[in-house]
């Protein structure tokens, strides 16, 4: 380009400090990657400048930064929030300021379905779908009894609720249901109880740090049950922190397996090439996609919040590295796919492709 | 700030007090405005440097002493000017919601911390459950607003319920002292937030939504039109928060500068001697604890309605620590110190957003440095004066 | 083993003002030197300066001809100086015996410590009756005994004593002066600060009178006893 | 209940209690010497664990693989590094605030805690994520019914108890202990007794922090995982344990530590509703205990008089 | 030297009467079945060796310790088991052997702590009715000023300085002011002269007597180790030893008692 392009500001918001920082940083890097790649594209009309804000995973701070972004008329749209409590707290703010945002990680259904705000969109799935698929798959494997452990945040509690619902429908039996604190270290007391109950499967609704602790303490106590989790543990650090113990863990994510989709490998390669300090984690690709959706919309209709909002609403069958994106009336991506993963030889492998599905290896719990 | 000598303060007010104080307030207001709006690293640094230099000068120079005296001799004028200053800042910021929101947040935290100061600074009851009482106010207001109770009533109820919940702790608080009392409140704070989280009755971890304040038909969440210019709806909250902050300040000053304040001091410094002269230890502690929790609850109720959303993890032990930090940084026992301390603890981390994940590191270092330079806090407690000079 | 102490042109004080102004005194080897002076004249400040608790602003403090001004307190003590501080200053949450042992903190030999303990108990049998009582619960006078005993435990070359008989009953006051004399006779140089001019001058070799931070009179005990001003202030 | 399961609960509770007690003893020591609360203490535990981890990785990189040796080197590195850190904290953060109200120390160490946490998170490779901690102890185990007794856990339990015991001996039986207590009560008079005040403070902080370093290693070896943010909760629980037990008494800290572990275990096991209430339960019991014994379970004898 | 005052009150019912007062600390008997009475308007000296239970007696009287056995009547009312606050309200004020001033507070504040019972400490009054508070405050300042002036004119000009800035003797004066300001019926002084020179002690005692003369009907119990003070101030002495009363009577008589000499005075008595 010979003449200077107009610069447009967009915002990324996520937890950059504190306990959930790993995921927040992965999201930020991925969104940043999207912007970098876009800016490197000579054909693009605009250069994008991404403001990055930290919501600390706290609702009140979230409202503050949302106000900051919303009140800044230079900012056209946002890639916002990993934590559900923050995302739900800020929807009013975005609506008030008319700032179109795409949620890139929070999974609470009410974020999109609890209101009619045209500004709010979400690329990742809600926790509903993955639990439905989850329950189907594992009951299909012949497991009969479960113990549910979930953290007491909105994330864990939501998963607990939906998984319980679907599992009971599918005929699974829940022997016990434990809530644990999000910063709890020691689970031996609970796990001793689990050992006594001797379930076929231990289901965990929560994020990687506790997932790691639970899995490793299960081993310590000699619990032989199968371990399965939610999207919160689908991360490299889960495997890295557990080593061989991670083997055989099942988990689900709303979306397509990234390395299978066109562009997925490109994303991973570029991510590596840009030498970010932290891995993208499970939700990085969503932040990447959200940022791209926004930039594409702006390229198309110009830097105008209303127009972008309208443009985003039209998103249908948009091909992305997490699969096709279609926003329903609530701005929710109607995710057609839920991918099941299992850890095999130190990698998250799509269930269907794994030795476990093929019967070459056996999961725990004797099935 | 050097403590004005009694003799200086007792000297009658001078005619020149007025312009001196006005000038001072104007300078502070200008600084505050710049601090709230700036987004630029360089300006932020410059502002902090200016504040630090002004602070050092204030301890040394005659001009600053003169200024301090002018206010000390005419406390009402000081309050009025502070109100004018904040309103002027709000007017200048009328179309910038974010700085206004920060201003409100700071003022509401000031109210809560003044409450804690009455407990800790005056009476010596250490309270590490500030966020729990703040949260009690918030949740009460939320629940009552849902029931359609008039908002003013709901807010007042929030404060009262916070004080009542505090009375659950009265017995252990009366029996323990120092770190032991601190543990009681820590335990209560953790218990409170865990309880909110695991219990679904109050929204559980997902929290509750609240409407904006509606006072006698005046809807706070609607942008205001003032003579054609449209101002952010946060201006409403600024006015309310300012009224509360000034009210709490005047209240705590009056409490301190009275026989009650003296009683609190006696209880804090030497319970045995206090008892020997007939001072009811339990009564003093109950009053201080209840008043403090009341203010925390009040601030919490308004804060919740301003935010429009509350969740348990806004009221955890970490948040209590933030309240206590403001108190300590300001200088325990001096309600005036709370204001700059709240600005530092609440606004500075947000101003550091540009360094993203490094901001808490820098912020922590900043606070440590401040404490090393001012171990007693920004504004240590002055010697008590019951009344300003005669006019 | 005895030692001498000389203070030359000492200025010391707290915060803003100087409390001591150009104070010069000498405690000669093997003597009892007393410091008299009304309340607030700076006697305690002098003791604190020597100990390094209130470091001198100007002037020199010579102990055995070595300048100890500004040395940290524990080093000063290490040179063989011990102190019975004003206001007793016992460690309230420690037992009597622990308090006494702390007096001999710089003494490593256990036998010596035990021997000194025995000596102290001989002087103050009340302490021996109560070895495990917490010092804080003792009566005022008992604490004074403990403080004196603790000072003796150090086995010092020089002893600084600041108003030791405060709160002691008449009988123990007399006994206390007796103890000081005996300690001195064993060769310990003593610097004694006291309000009780009568008995102090009876055992001291020489003395100084401080007033408002300055030395206003000095001389042998006999000279001071006959000094008109001293008579008026302390014996009238 | 099945005796094996019961034994399992008790054993796990004990292990948890040892870790808490090790942290609580540090709090008690600091309180004992300076009347202050070092709120970053939990983060020192975390830092200790990370030093141990880094040392292990370095040794691993160098190809040192003698199991026993590695454990000892790793533990020593953590203890020494934390001792140094503790002394630095005392020298540059705690002592300068001596004259200020004791609560100001609380704020400065609170901030230090978040600095430590952020440092590890930002500058330890991939520090935002949980890190695997190597299994360096023999993992043999015996099964007695429902009770699994693991050798590594047993070793940790014994080592933890032994370190506490040694620290206790040092503090109770040596002149150092007496000096610590004297300094706490009246630092000026302590100096007049010839005690090097600053040295005692630094040494005490070094000992307490070294203990925290070892606690970090025990933590890592037990859970085989460390995370940058384990410190805050550990700190709060350690503090609570020290206070419930009675500040200033090492036995109090130990009792407090085990009590806390017991409360949490009982809370998780016995509460029918949800184990998420176990903190509610534990802290509610704490409040009741404090009401009953306002100066802790091992109350200081009153030494105050009028 | 002033003559000991003649007591006219010795025949009427005593102001304070203790019977069989016993205080035990673990195995230690600090007060051993003590019988003691104080007549209205009297100045009683309480002397005895260190650790004989004098301060403990004060502490029991003022409700800080609860005695193991015995009765105490004050103005005809039983005050055993009363809280310190109730004792204070009944009209007993005291000083402490070890200074217990609130050092960061001003002299005025310290004195007002003693005046607590006369102050209106309702929240509404203090916060809302500032005008009324101001009137009460002005009265109090006046009272404190004149009280302090009796002791030391300089002290009254330092009313609004922190107590920490005073030297020991002035602090002691403030403590006595604090005990006197509320016009108690019985004043308990615990070693008021400790740490003062003889001249200073004499001054202080004169001041106390002066105030007593002005007030009238102030009963005082004074603990002292300074025999001059006892001789000059008191008309009657009680001597304690190991918590027991071993002698009672005018100082001259008591001082010549061999038991008292043996336990308490030693040879030093000759000098007094
Ligand atoms: N810590 C302090 N800070 C400020 N001033 C002090 C301090 N200690 C003493 N002073 C002042 O210093 C002066 C001398 O005090 P010092 O204690 O040395 O007198 P002293 O002769 O020992 O009196 P006393 O007979 O009461 O023991 C007094 O005016 C006192 O107010
Ligand atoms: N709280 C307590 N615990 C244990 N012993 C105590 C306590 N209070 C006082 N005692 C003991 O009781 C005895 C009487 O003490 P008290 O203070 O009444 O003596 P006193 O007559 O005032 O002596 P002095 O003249 O030295 O002040 C002392 O031996 C003291 O050690
Ligand atoms: Mg002195
Ligand atoms: Mg006594």
mmCIF file of C-alpha atoms and ligand atoms in Angstrom, chain C residues 14-15 19 37-45 86 163 195, chain E residues 165-168 195, ligand 1:
data_model
loop_
_atom_site.group_PDB
_atom_site.id
_atom_site.type_symbol
_atom_site.label_atom_id
_atom_site.label_comp_id
_atom_site.label_asym_id
_atom_site.label_seq_id
_atom_site.Cartn_x
_atom_site.Cartn_y
_atom_site.Cartn_z
ATOM 1 C CA UNK C 14 15.561 13.049 70.774
ATOM 2 C CA UNK C 15 13.813 14.364 67.672
ATOM 3 C CA UNK C 19 18.688 17.083 75.891
ATOM 4 C CA UNK C 37 19.787 15.797 89.049
ATOM 5 C CA UNK C 38 16.162 16.655 89.145
ATOM 6 C CA UNK C 39 13.537 15.078 86.941
ATOM 7 C CA UNK C 40 14.114 15.502 83.275
ATOM 8 C CA UNK C 41 17.628 16.821 83.684
ATOM 9 C CA UNK C 42 18.957 14.236 81.290
ATOM 10 C CA UNK C 43 20.431 11.541 83.493
ATOM 11 C CA UNK C 44 18.723 8.700 81.707
ATOM 12 C CA UNK C 45 19.614 10.197 78.381
ATOM 13 C CA UNK C 86 15.460 2.926 84.480
ATOM 14 C CA UNK C 163 17.424 4.689 89.693
ATOM 15 C CA UNK C 195 17.276 10.429 93.340
ATOM 16 C CA UNK E 165 5.842 14.925 75.559
ATOM 17 C CA UNK E 166 5.732 15.351 79.328
ATOM 18 C CA UNK E 167 8.439 14.249 81.667
ATOM 19 C CA UNK E 168 7.794 11.719 84.344
ATOM 20 C CA UNK E 195 11.124 8.473 91.046
HETATM 21 N N1 LIG F 1 12.043 9.239 74.079
HETATM 22 C C1 LIG F 1 12.052 10.562 74.278
HETATM 23 N N2 LIG F 1 11.631 11.372 73.292
HETATM 24 C C2 LIG F 1 11.640 12.719 73.447
HETATM 25 N N3 LIG F 1 12.030 13.339 74.542
HETATM 26 C C3 LIG F 1 12.468 12.598 75.575
HETATM 27 C C4 LIG F 1 12.491 11.169 75.482
HETATM 28 N N4 LIG F 1 12.954 10.682 76.631
HETATM 29 C C5 LIG F 1 13.215 11.761 77.407
HETATM 30 N N5 LIG F 1 12.920 12.895 76.768
HETATM 31 C C6 LIG F 1 13.088 14.240 77.294
HETATM 32 O O1 LIG F 1 14.426 14.429 77.611
HETATM 33 C C7 LIG F 1 14.594 15.135 78.831
HETATM 34 C C8 LIG F 1 15.562 14.388 79.738
HETATM 35 O O2 LIG F 1 15.007 13.141 80.080
HETATM 36 P P1 LIG F 1 15.745 12.042 80.935
HETATM 37 O O3 LIG F 1 14.873 10.857 80.977
HETATM 38 O O4 LIG F 1 17.101 11.875 80.426
HETATM 39 O O5 LIG F 1 15.789 12.718 82.354
HETATM 40 P P2 LIG F 1 16.183 12.095 83.749
HETATM 41 O O6 LIG F 1 17.143 13.021 84.339
HETATM 42 O O7 LIG F 1 16.574 10.705 83.626
HETATM 43 O O8 LIG F 1 14.819 12.217 84.513
HETATM 44 P P3 LIG F 1 14.159 11.241 85.580
HETATM 45 O O9 LIG F 1 14.654 11.640 86.882
HETATM 46 O O10 LIG F 1 12.702 11.505 85.420
HETATM 47 O O11 LIG F 1 14.509 9.832 85.206
HETATM 48 C C9 LIG F 1 13.203 15.290 79.409
HETATM 49 O O12 LIG F 1 12.800 16.630 79.215
HETATM 50 C C10 LIG F 1 12.339 14.379 78.593
HETATM 51 O O13 LIG F 1 11.078 14.981 78.373
#
